[in-house]
Amino acid sequence: MTSGDIKEVVKSKYGEAARRVAAGERGGCGSQTSAIPCCDPISSNLYQAGEIAGVPQQAVAASLGCGNPTALAQLNAGETVLDLGSGGGIDVLLSAKRVGPTGKAYGLDMTDEMLELARENQRKAGVRNVEFLKGEIENIPLPENSVDVVISNCVINLSADKDRVLREAFRVLRSGGRFAVSDVVVRGPVPADVRRSVELWVGCVAGALEEAEYRSKLGAAGFEEIEVEPTRVYGVEDARQFLTAQGVDVDAIAPQVNGKFASAFIRAKKTCGTTDEHKQKLMRRKERAGSCH
């Protein structure tokens, strides 16, 4: 598929998920008729009961993530947070609570149905320090050096241009800003045909990066202090039902799949003084090793 095709598939599936939630159903995992074909081990039990107290049930039902970046990210009072691919708004609402009334949380999504659902969830929650923006994560509609933390929950893997997403995240972060996302990663080589089938399950739409490639792309975008911490490692039994329905011989591929796919918490920092300085440094890196300092 072309990047445009991928984008349309994502919009269609997540738009349908939002409509299901608005109709009182669950948007993603745990249903054979789900719009998003990922399974319970990915999106279930990501949030503690105390965490989501006061969060509208539809925000919880629309959660299609693979982690809990708001719990793992170090968010401080007064900070500005941006959630890439904010969906029904659960991570934005939780972030708004963490940064307090002197801070702000932005949610960015390209799907009209999800934005409508998220804004309704904001209204129900009575949260004022939140703003949901329409746009694509490859073209963030915010000025450079405008946010302190970029979070995301199993969305960057869906982009056909991850390099651009990471460059955009770097651009909008202030000096000293943090990148703190949950995403799906691949740990080691997997045959292409097997990978396509498993990614359809574990990533909802194919596109997960290998761990080393994720690190490399973050470094190329200008980030430093990069860490990748697996939070849930998936085995073939997690995906048996879904893969069998796709016509995959699960027992045959088990040795090639077990432990190769994981949800991970990915951290990095923007330590450059300015974006212009960073661009100059990147140009010089072709000739000699250097850093943003």
PDB file of C-alpha atoms in Angstrom:
ATOM      1  CA  MET A   1       0.000   0.000   0.000  1.00  0.00           C
ATOM      2  CA  THR A   2       1.049   3.589  -0.598  1.00  0.00           C
ATOM      3  CA  SER A   3       1.318   6.030   2.311  1.00  0.00           C
ATOM      4  CA  GLY A   4      -2.005   7.506   1.221  1.00  0.00           C
ATOM      5  CA  ASP A   5      -3.632   4.076   1.220  1.00  0.00           C
ATOM      6  CA  ILE A   6      -2.322   3.356   4.724  1.00  0.00           C
ATOM      7  CA  LYS A   7      -3.648   6.669   5.974  1.00  0.00           C
ATOM      8  CA  GLU A   8      -7.103   5.971   4.551  1.00  0.00           C
ATOM      9  CA  VAL A   9      -7.175   2.491   6.106  1.00  0.00           C
ATOM     10  CA  VAL A  10      -6.237   3.937   9.497  1.00  0.00           C
ATOM     11  CA  LYS A  11      -8.853   6.701   9.238  1.00  0.00           C
ATOM     12  CA  SER A  12     -11.525   4.224   8.213  1.00  0.00           C
ATOM     13  CA  LYS A  13     -10.828   1.701  10.959  1.00  0.00           C
ATOM     14  CA  TYR A  14     -10.458   4.256  13.747  1.00  0.00           C
ATOM     15  CA  GLY A  15     -13.468   6.188  12.553  1.00  0.00           C
ATOM     16  CA  GLU A  16     -15.503   2.992  12.751  1.00  0.00           C
ATOM     17  CA  ALA A  17     -14.087   2.293  16.217  1.00  0.00           C
ATOM     18  CA  ALA A  18     -15.222   5.750  17.380  1.00  0.00           C
ATOM     19  CA  ARG A  19     -18.704   5.168  15.998  1.00  0.00           C
ATOM     20  CA  ARG A  20     -18.931   1.855  17.856  1.00  0.00           C
ATOM     21  CA  VAL A  21     -17.983   3.506  21.121  1.00  0.00           C
ATOM     22  CA  ALA A  22     -20.502   6.305  20.560  1.00  0.00           C
ATOM     23  CA  ALA A  23     -23.124   3.577  20.055  1.00  0.00           C
ATOM     24  CA  GLY A  24     -22.265   2.017  23.388  1.00  0.00           C
ATOM     25  CA  GLU A  25     -19.924  -0.743  22.186  1.00  0.00           C
ATOM     26  CA  ARG A  26     -16.204  -1.243  22.808  1.00  0.00           C
ATOM     27  CA  GLY A  27     -14.049   0.293  20.126  1.00  0.00           C
ATOM     28  CA  GLY A  28     -11.279  -2.231  19.859  1.00  0.00           C
ATOM     29  CA  CYS A  29     -10.061  -5.355  21.540  1.00  0.00           C
ATOM     30  CA  GLY A  30     -12.134  -8.122  22.994  1.00  0.00           C
ATOM     31  CA  SER A  31     -14.770  -8.372  20.275  1.00  0.00           C
ATOM     32  CA  GLN A  32     -14.878 -10.641  17.235  1.00  0.00           C
ATOM     33  CA  THR A  33     -16.685  -7.889  15.358  1.00  0.00           C
ATOM     34  CA  SER A  34     -14.289  -5.167  16.393  1.00  0.00           C
ATOM     35  CA  ALA A  35     -13.257  -2.519  13.882  1.00  0.00           C
ATOM     36  CA  ILE A  36      -9.678  -2.942  15.057  1.00  0.00           C
ATOM     37  CA  PRO A  37      -8.456  -6.555  14.889  1.00  0.00           C
ATOM     38  CA  CYS A  38      -6.054  -6.546  17.805  1.00  0.00           C
ATOM     39  CA  CYS A  39      -6.588  -8.744  20.825  1.00  0.00           C
ATOM     40  CA  ASP A  40      -6.941  -8.440  24.581  1.00  0.00           C
ATOM     41  CA  PRO A  41      -3.267  -8.943  25.561  1.00  0.00           C
ATOM     42  CA  ILE A  42      -2.406  -5.666  23.814  1.00  0.00           C
ATOM     43  CA  SER A  43      -4.969  -3.129  25.002  1.00  0.00           C
ATOM     44  CA  SER A  44      -6.430  -4.652  28.154  1.00  0.00           C
ATOM     45  CA  ASN A  45      -5.579  -3.694  31.732  1.00  0.00           C
ATOM     46  CA  LEU A  46      -3.368  -0.753  30.805  1.00  0.00           C
ATOM     47  CA  TYR A  47      -4.902   1.649  33.338  1.00  0.00           C
ATOM     48  CA  GLN A  48      -5.382   1.242  37.064  1.00  0.00           C
ATOM     49  CA  ALA A  49      -8.867   1.794  38.475  1.00  0.00           C
ATOM     50  CA  GLY A  50      -7.709   4.751  40.551  1.00  0.00           C
ATOM     51  CA  GLU A  51      -6.113   6.337  37.505  1.00  0.00           C
ATOM     52  CA  ILE A  52      -9.267   6.419  35.415  1.00  0.00           C
ATOM     53  CA  ALA A  53     -11.634   7.426  38.212  1.00  0.00           C
ATOM     54  CA  GLY A  54     -13.563  10.401  36.876  1.00  0.00           C
ATOM     55  CA  VAL A  55     -12.635   9.678  33.249  1.00  0.00           C
ATOM     56  CA  PRO A  56     -15.724   9.156  31.037  1.00  0.00           C
ATOM     57  CA  GLN A  57     -16.355   5.488  30.248  1.00  0.00           C
ATOM     58  CA  GLN A  58     -16.390   6.213  26.521  1.00  0.00           C
ATOM     59  CA  ALA A  59     -12.808   7.502  26.738  1.00  0.00           C
ATOM     60  CA  VAL A  60     -11.779   4.225  28.353  1.00  0.00           C
ATOM     61  CA  ALA A  61     -13.776   2.155  25.841  1.00  0.00           C
ATOM     62  CA  ALA A  62     -12.129   3.958  22.927  1.00  0.00           C
ATOM     63  CA  SER A  63      -8.621   3.245  24.187  1.00  0.00           C
ATOM     64  CA  LEU A  64      -6.764   1.309  21.496  1.00  0.00           C
ATOM     65  CA  GLY A  65      -3.258   1.759  22.854  1.00  0.00           C
ATOM     66  CA  CYS A  66      -0.541  -0.711  23.751  1.00  0.00           C
ATOM     67  CA  GLY A  67       0.744   0.997  26.896  1.00  0.00           C
ATOM     68  CA  ASN A  68       0.198   3.748  29.427  1.00  0.00           C
ATOM     69  CA  PRO A  69       2.538   6.624  28.559  1.00  0.00           C
ATOM     70  CA  THR A  70       0.957   8.996  31.059  1.00  0.00           C
ATOM     71  CA  ALA A  71       1.888   6.673  33.923  1.00  0.00           C
ATOM     72  CA  LEU A  72       5.445   6.138  32.683  1.00  0.00           C
ATOM     73  CA  ALA A  73       6.218   9.686  31.547  1.00  0.00           C
ATOM     74  CA  GLN A  74       7.393  12.164  34.144  1.00  0.00           C
ATOM     75  CA  LEU A  75       4.793  14.895  33.817  1.00  0.00           C
ATOM     76  CA  ASN A  76       5.085  17.950  36.026  1.00  0.00           C
ATOM     77  CA  ALA A  77       2.677  20.690  37.053  1.00  0.00           C
ATOM     78  CA  GLY A  78       2.586  23.568  34.583  1.00  0.00           C
ATOM     79  CA  GLU A  79       3.945  21.622  31.603  1.00  0.00           C
ATOM     80  CA  THR A  80       2.473  21.472  28.105  1.00  0.00           C
ATOM     81  CA  VAL A  81       1.877  17.960  26.745  1.00  0.00           C
ATOM     82  CA  LEU A  82       1.035  16.837  23.207  1.00  0.00           C
ATOM     83  CA  ASP A  83      -0.525  13.421  22.500  1.00  0.00           C
ATOM     84  CA  LEU A  84       0.034  12.228  18.924  1.00  0.00           C
ATOM     85  CA  GLY A  85      -2.990  10.283  17.700  1.00  0.00           C
ATOM     86  CA  SER A  86      -5.133  11.054  20.726  1.00  0.00           C
ATOM     87  CA  GLY A  87      -8.184   8.981  19.740  1.00  0.00           C
ATOM     88  CA  GLY A  88     -10.979   9.145  22.305  1.00  0.00           C
ATOM     89  CA  GLY A  89      -8.836  11.329  24.549  1.00  0.00           C
ATOM     90  CA  ILE A  90      -8.010   9.123  27.547  1.00  0.00           C
ATOM     91  CA  ASP A  91      -4.286   9.934  27.630  1.00  0.00           C
ATOM     92  CA  VAL A  92      -4.957  13.639  27.076  1.00  0.00           C
ATOM     93  CA  LEU A  93      -7.408  13.763  29.982  1.00  0.00           C
ATOM     94  CA  LEU A  94      -4.992  11.865  32.237  1.00  0.00           C
ATOM     95  CA  SER A  95      -2.138  14.176  31.201  1.00  0.00           C
ATOM     96  CA  ALA A  96      -4.260  17.257  31.926  1.00  0.00           C
ATOM     97  CA  LYS A  97      -4.785  15.976  35.447  1.00  0.00           C
ATOM     98  CA  ARG A  98      -1.049  15.426  35.896  1.00  0.00           C
ATOM     99  CA  VAL A  99       0.040  18.871  34.660  1.00  0.00           C
ATOM    100  CA  GLY A 100      -2.702  20.662  36.600  1.00  0.00           C
ATOM    101  CA  PRO A 101      -4.573  23.876  35.848  1.00  0.00           C
ATOM    102  CA  THR A 102      -1.358  25.788  35.100  1.00  0.00           C
ATOM    103  CA  GLY A 103      -0.418  23.244  32.419  1.00  0.00           C
ATOM    104  CA  LYS A 104      -2.070  22.220  29.168  1.00  0.00           C
ATOM    105  CA  ALA A 105      -2.651  19.006  27.228  1.00  0.00           C
ATOM    106  CA  TYR A 106      -3.132  18.921  23.469  1.00  0.00           C
ATOM    107  CA  GLY A 107      -4.559  15.965  21.579  1.00  0.00           C
ATOM    108  CA  LEU A 108      -3.902  15.599  17.851  1.00  0.00           C
ATOM    109  CA  ASP A 109      -5.966  13.294  15.645  1.00  0.00           C
ATOM    110  CA  MET A 110      -6.884  13.157  11.965  1.00  0.00           C
ATOM    111  CA  THR A 111     -10.167  11.276  12.395  1.00  0.00           C
ATOM    112  CA  ASP A 112     -13.295  13.425  12.699  1.00  0.00           C
ATOM    113  CA  GLU A 113     -15.225  10.763  14.598  1.00  0.00           C
ATOM    114  CA  MET A 114     -12.481  10.367  17.198  1.00  0.00           C
ATOM    115  CA  LEU A 115     -12.177  14.132  17.625  1.00  0.00           C
ATOM    116  CA  GLU A 116     -15.922  14.436  18.164  1.00  0.00           C
ATOM    117  CA  LEU A 117     -15.794  11.630  20.736  1.00  0.00           C
ATOM    118  CA  ALA A 118     -12.770  13.137  22.491  1.00  0.00           C
ATOM    119  CA  ARG A 119     -14.341  16.577  22.760  1.00  0.00           C
ATOM    120  CA  GLU A 120     -17.504  15.052  24.186  1.00  0.00           C
ATOM    121  CA  ASN A 121     -15.382  13.154  26.722  1.00  0.00           C
ATOM    122  CA  GLN A 122     -13.645  16.414  27.644  1.00  0.00           C
ATOM    123  CA  ARG A 123     -17.034  18.055  28.166  1.00  0.00           C
ATOM    124  CA  LYS A 124     -18.231  15.191  30.362  1.00  0.00           C
ATOM    125  CA  ALA A 125     -15.018  15.271  32.402  1.00  0.00           C
ATOM    126  CA  GLY A 126     -15.268  19.037  32.862  1.00  0.00           C
ATOM    127  CA  VAL A 127     -11.592  19.499  31.993  1.00  0.00           C
ATOM    128  CA  ARG A 128     -10.615  22.950  30.756  1.00  0.00           C
ATOM    129  CA  ASN A 129      -6.851  22.713  30.215  1.00  0.00           C
ATOM    130  CA  VAL A 130      -7.284  20.494  27.130  1.00  0.00           C
ATOM    131  CA  GLU A 131      -7.478  21.253  23.418  1.00  0.00           C
ATOM    132  CA  PHE A 132      -8.066  18.705  20.663  1.00  0.00           C
ATOM    133  CA  LEU A 133      -6.578  19.574  17.274  1.00  0.00           C
ATOM    134  CA  LYS A 134      -7.351  18.114  13.868  1.00  0.00           C
ATOM    135  CA  GLY A 135      -4.279  17.169  11.894  1.00  0.00           C
ATOM    136  CA  GLU A 136      -1.768  14.525  10.973  1.00  0.00           C
ATOM    137  CA  ILE A 137       1.142  13.470  13.141  1.00  0.00           C
ATOM    138  CA  GLU A 138       3.431  13.983  10.142  1.00  0.00           C
ATOM    139  CA  ASN A 139       2.413  17.683  10.100  1.00  0.00           C
ATOM    140  CA  ILE A 140       1.816  18.827  13.668  1.00  0.00           C
ATOM    141  CA  PRO A 141      -0.219  22.083  13.684  1.00  0.00           C
ATOM    142  CA  LEU A 142       1.795  23.705  16.477  1.00  0.00           C
ATOM    143  CA  PRO A 143       4.788  26.059  16.347  1.00  0.00           C
ATOM    144  CA  GLU A 144       8.310  24.883  17.063  1.00  0.00           C
ATOM    145  CA  ASN A 145       9.539  24.897  20.672  1.00  0.00           C
ATOM    146  CA  SER A 146       5.967  24.949  22.006  1.00  0.00           C
ATOM    147  CA  VAL A 147       5.559  21.796  24.146  1.00  0.00           C
ATOM    148  CA  ASP A 148       7.460  20.155  26.988  1.00  0.00           C
ATOM    149  CA  VAL A 149       6.471  16.531  26.438  1.00  0.00           C
ATOM    150  CA  VAL A 150       5.310  14.517  23.417  1.00  0.00           C
ATOM    151  CA  ILE A 151       3.426  11.324  24.218  1.00  0.00           C
ATOM    152  CA  SER A 152       1.681   8.786  22.004  1.00  0.00           C
ATOM    153  CA  ASN A 153       0.044   5.407  22.498  1.00  0.00           C
ATOM    154  CA  CYS A 154       0.536   2.810  19.758  1.00  0.00           C
ATOM    155  CA  VAL A 155       0.083   5.315  16.917  1.00  0.00           C
ATOM    156  CA  ILE A 156       3.520   6.088  15.470  1.00  0.00           C
ATOM    157  CA  ASN A 157       3.748   2.501  14.217  1.00  0.00           C
ATOM    158  CA  LEU A 158       0.709   3.276  12.018  1.00  0.00           C
ATOM    159  CA  SER A 159       2.457   6.084  10.121  1.00  0.00           C
ATOM    160  CA  ALA A 160       3.966   5.433   6.700  1.00  0.00           C
ATOM    161  CA  ASP A 161       6.535   8.210   7.293  1.00  0.00           C
ATOM    162  CA  LYS A 162       7.917   7.670  10.778  1.00  0.00           C
ATOM    163  CA  ASP A 163      11.015   9.774  10.089  1.00  0.00           C
ATOM    164  CA  ARG A 164       8.828  12.801   9.462  1.00  0.00           C
ATOM    165  CA  VAL A 165       6.763  12.103  12.589  1.00  0.00           C
ATOM    166  CA  LEU A 166       9.899  12.028  14.726  1.00  0.00           C
ATOM    167  CA  ARG A 167      11.289  15.183  13.105  1.00  0.00           C
ATOM    168  CA  GLU A 168       7.987  16.938  13.787  1.00  0.00           C
ATOM    169  CA  ALA A 169       8.024  15.778  17.397  1.00  0.00           C
ATOM    170  CA  PHE A 170      11.548  17.147  17.763  1.00  0.00           C
ATOM    171  CA  ARG A 171      10.520  20.439  16.138  1.00  0.00           C
ATOM    172  CA  VAL A 172       7.639  21.201  18.493  1.00  0.00           C
ATOM    173  CA  LEU A 173       9.540  20.228  21.649  1.00  0.00           C
ATOM    174  CA  ARG A 174      11.284  22.895  23.657  1.00  0.00           C
ATOM    175  CA  SER A 175      14.938  22.562  24.573  1.00  0.00           C
ATOM    176  CA  GLY A 176      15.069  19.953  27.304  1.00  0.00           C
ATOM    177  CA  GLY A 177      11.737  18.511  26.159  1.00  0.00           C
ATOM    178  CA  ARG A 178      10.936  14.824  26.399  1.00  0.00           C
ATOM    179  CA  PHE A 179       9.642  12.231  23.979  1.00  0.00           C
ATOM    180  CA  ALA A 180       7.788   9.515  25.939  1.00  0.00           C
ATOM    181  CA  VAL A 181       5.653   7.146  23.886  1.00  0.00           C
ATOM    182  CA  SER A 182       4.269   3.633  23.995  1.00  0.00           C
ATOM    183  CA  ASP A 183       4.591   1.768  20.716  1.00  0.00           C
ATOM    184  CA  VAL A 184       4.948  -1.676  19.197  1.00  0.00           C
ATOM    185  CA  VAL A 185       8.482  -2.811  18.345  1.00  0.00           C
ATOM    186  CA  VAL A 186       9.966  -5.874  16.672  1.00  0.00           C
ATOM    187  CA  ARG A 187      12.830  -7.571  18.472  1.00  0.00           C
ATOM    188  CA  GLY A 188      15.041  -9.304  15.938  1.00  0.00           C
ATOM    189  CA  PRO A 189      14.512 -10.729  12.439  1.00  0.00           C
ATOM    190  CA  VAL A 190      11.130 -12.156  11.425  1.00  0.00           C
ATOM    191  CA  PRO A 191      10.328 -13.525   7.931  1.00  0.00           C
ATOM    192  CA  ALA A 192       8.393 -10.958   5.906  1.00  0.00           C
ATOM    193  CA  ASP A 193       5.275 -13.065   5.337  1.00  0.00           C
ATOM    194  CA  VAL A 194       5.081 -14.009   9.009  1.00  0.00           C
ATOM    195  CA  ARG A 195       5.681 -10.424  10.064  1.00  0.00           C
ATOM    196  CA  ARG A 196       2.793  -9.131   7.977  1.00  0.00           C
ATOM    197  CA  SER A 197       0.347 -11.504   9.628  1.00  0.00           C
ATOM    198  CA  VAL A 198       1.543 -10.868  13.164  1.00  0.00           C
ATOM    199  CA  GLU A 199       1.730  -7.094  12.674  1.00  0.00           C
ATOM    200  CA  LEU A 200      -1.900  -7.044  11.568  1.00  0.00           C
ATOM    201  CA  TRP A 201      -2.680  -8.413  15.027  1.00  0.00           C
ATOM    202  CA  VAL A 202      -0.104  -6.772  17.246  1.00  0.00           C
ATOM    203  CA  GLY A 203      -0.026  -3.349  15.582  1.00  0.00           C
ATOM    204  CA  CYS A 204      -3.600  -3.199  14.282  1.00  0.00           C
ATOM    205  CA  VAL A 205      -2.109  -2.013  10.975  1.00  0.00           C
ATOM    206  CA  ALA A 206       1.341  -3.161   9.878  1.00  0.00           C
ATOM    207  CA  GLY A 207       4.304  -0.894  10.448  1.00  0.00           C
ATOM    208  CA  ALA A 208       6.151  -1.713  13.677  1.00  0.00           C
ATOM    209  CA  LEU A 209       9.841  -0.812  13.666  1.00  0.00           C
ATOM    210  CA  GLU A 210      12.662  -3.012  14.842  1.00  0.00           C
ATOM    211  CA  GLU A 211      14.009  -1.774  18.157  1.00  0.00           C
ATOM    212  CA  ALA A 212      17.411  -0.831  16.689  1.00  0.00           C
ATOM    213  CA  GLU A 213      15.733   0.976  13.785  1.00  0.00           C
ATOM    214  CA  TYR A 214      13.553   2.971  16.191  1.00  0.00           C
ATOM    215  CA  ARG A 215      16.678   4.079  18.048  1.00  0.00           C
ATOM    216  CA  SER A 216      18.384   4.999  14.792  1.00  0.00           C
ATOM    217  CA  LYS A 217      15.453   7.074  13.540  1.00  0.00           C
ATOM    218  CA  LEU A 218      15.175   8.941  16.851  1.00  0.00           C
ATOM    219  CA  GLY A 219      18.887   9.743  16.697  1.00  0.00           C
ATOM    220  CA  ALA A 220      18.600  10.938  13.092  1.00  0.00           C
ATOM    221  CA  ALA A 221      15.761  13.258  14.126  1.00  0.00           C
ATOM    222  CA  GLY A 222      18.067  14.817  16.727  1.00  0.00           C
ATOM    223  CA  PHE A 223      17.031  13.057  19.922  1.00  0.00           C
ATOM    224  CA  GLU A 224      19.476  11.914  22.581  1.00  0.00           C
ATOM    225  CA  GLU A 225      19.341   9.797  25.736  1.00  0.00           C
ATOM    226  CA  ILE A 226      17.239   7.213  23.883  1.00  0.00           C
ATOM    227  CA  GLU A 227      15.791   4.301  25.853  1.00  0.00           C
ATOM    228  CA  VAL A 228      13.540   1.432  24.737  1.00  0.00           C
ATOM    229  CA  GLU A 229      11.932  -0.501  27.597  1.00  0.00           C
ATOM    230  CA  PRO A 230       9.690  -3.482  26.706  1.00  0.00           C
ATOM    231  CA  THR A 231       6.494  -3.455  28.779  1.00  0.00           C
ATOM    232  CA  ARG A 232       4.623  -6.424  27.282  1.00  0.00           C
ATOM    233  CA  VAL A 233       6.314  -9.162  25.250  1.00  0.00           C
ATOM    234  CA  TYR A 234       3.916 -11.204  23.103  1.00  0.00           C
ATOM    235  CA  GLY A 235       4.026 -14.923  22.451  1.00  0.00           C
ATOM    236  CA  VAL A 236       2.342 -16.890  19.709  1.00  0.00           C
ATOM    237  CA  GLU A 237      -0.422 -18.041  22.068  1.00  0.00           C
ATOM    238  CA  ASP A 238      -1.530 -14.432  22.517  1.00  0.00           C
ATOM    239  CA  ALA A 239      -2.326 -14.241  18.808  1.00  0.00           C
ATOM    240  CA  ARG A 240      -3.374 -17.852  18.119  1.00  0.00           C
ATOM    241  CA  GLN A 241      -7.091 -17.178  17.617  1.00  0.00           C
ATOM    242  CA  PHE A 242      -6.578 -14.187  15.360  1.00  0.00           C
ATOM    243  CA  LEU A 243      -3.805 -15.768  13.276  1.00  0.00           C
ATOM    244  CA  THR A 244      -5.693 -19.040  12.836  1.00  0.00           C
ATOM    245  CA  ALA A 245      -8.652 -17.075  11.473  1.00  0.00           C
ATOM    246  CA  GLN A 246      -6.242 -15.510   8.970  1.00  0.00           C
ATOM    247  CA  GLY A 247      -5.218 -18.963   7.737  1.00  0.00           C
ATOM    248  CA  VAL A 248      -1.818 -18.954   9.437  1.00  0.00           C
ATOM    249  CA  ASP A 249      -0.309 -22.239  10.698  1.00  0.00           C
ATOM    250  CA  VAL A 250       0.418 -20.972  14.205  1.00  0.00           C
ATOM    251  CA  ASP A 251       2.422 -23.999  15.340  1.00  0.00           C
ATOM    252  CA  ALA A 252       4.662 -23.774  12.301  1.00  0.00           C
ATOM    253  CA  ILE A 253       5.552 -20.120  12.852  1.00  0.00           C
ATOM    254  CA  ALA A 254       5.854 -20.267  16.642  1.00  0.00           C
ATOM    255  CA  PRO A 255       9.681 -20.481  16.735  1.00  0.00           C
ATOM    256  CA  GLN A 256       9.904 -17.409  14.505  1.00  0.00           C
ATOM    257  CA  VAL A 257       7.408 -15.318  16.453  1.00  0.00           C
ATOM    258  CA  ASN A 258       7.658 -16.022  20.174  1.00  0.00           C
ATOM    259  CA  GLY A 259       9.088 -13.021  21.984  1.00  0.00           C
ATOM    260  CA  LYS A 260       9.754 -11.077  18.773  1.00  0.00           C
ATOM    261  CA  PHE A 261       6.929  -8.539  19.156  1.00  0.00           C
ATOM    262  CA  ALA A 262       6.501  -6.262  22.161  1.00  0.00           C
ATOM    263  CA  SER A 263       4.872  -3.143  23.434  1.00  0.00           C
ATOM    264  CA  ALA A 264       7.579  -0.803  24.645  1.00  0.00           C
ATOM    265  CA  PHE A 265       7.979   2.518  26.407  1.00  0.00           C
ATOM    266  CA  ILE A 266      10.313   4.695  24.353  1.00  0.00           C
ATOM    267  CA  ARG A 267      12.037   7.703  25.889  1.00  0.00           C
ATOM    268  CA  ALA A 268      14.278  10.357  24.371  1.00  0.00           C
ATOM    269  CA  LYS A 269      15.219  13.995  24.979  1.00  0.00           C
ATOM    270  CA  LYS A 270      15.719  17.107  22.930  1.00  0.00           C
ATOM    271  CA  THR A 271      18.873  18.556  24.405  1.00  0.00           C
ATOM    272  CA  CYS A 272      19.676  21.042  21.653  1.00  0.00           C
ATOM    273  CA  GLY A 273      19.432  24.756  22.363  1.00  0.00           C
ATOM    274  CA  THR A 274      17.523  25.552  19.179  1.00  0.00           C
ATOM    275  CA  THR A 275      16.263  23.802  16.088  1.00  0.00           C
ATOM    276  CA  ASP A 276      18.633  25.805  13.859  1.00  0.00           C
ATOM    277  CA  GLU A 277      21.603  24.711  15.917  1.00  0.00           C
ATOM    278  CA  HIS A 278      20.447  21.138  15.584  1.00  0.00           C
ATOM    279  CA  LYS A 279      20.197  21.382  11.791  1.00  0.00           C
ATOM    280  CA  GLN A 280      23.748  22.708  11.587  1.00  0.00           C
ATOM    281  CA  LYS A 281      24.985  19.873  13.764  1.00  0.00           C
ATOM    282  CA  LEU A 282      23.228  17.266  11.625  1.00  0.00           C
ATOM    283  CA  MET A 283      24.960  18.621   8.542  1.00  0.00           C
ATOM    284  CA  ARG A 284      28.333  18.387  10.243  1.00  0.00           C
ATOM    285  CA  ARG A 285      27.658  14.814  11.375  1.00  0.00           C
ATOM    286  CA  LYS A 286      28.247  13.653   7.813  1.00  0.00           C
ATOM    287  CA  GLU A 287      31.872  14.705   8.197  1.00  0.00           C
ATOM    288  CA  ARG A 288      32.594  13.948  11.835  1.00  0.00           C
ATOM    289  CA  ALA A 289      30.930  12.612  14.948  1.00  0.00           C
ATOM    290  CA  GLY A 290      29.148  15.207  17.043  1.00  0.00           C
ATOM    291  CA  SER A 291      26.241  15.921  19.360  1.00  0.00           C
ATOM    292  CA  CYS A 292      23.669  18.580  19.935  1.00  0.00           C
ATOM    293  CA  HIS A 293      25.688  20.211  22.694  1.00  0.00           C
TER     294      HIS A 293
END
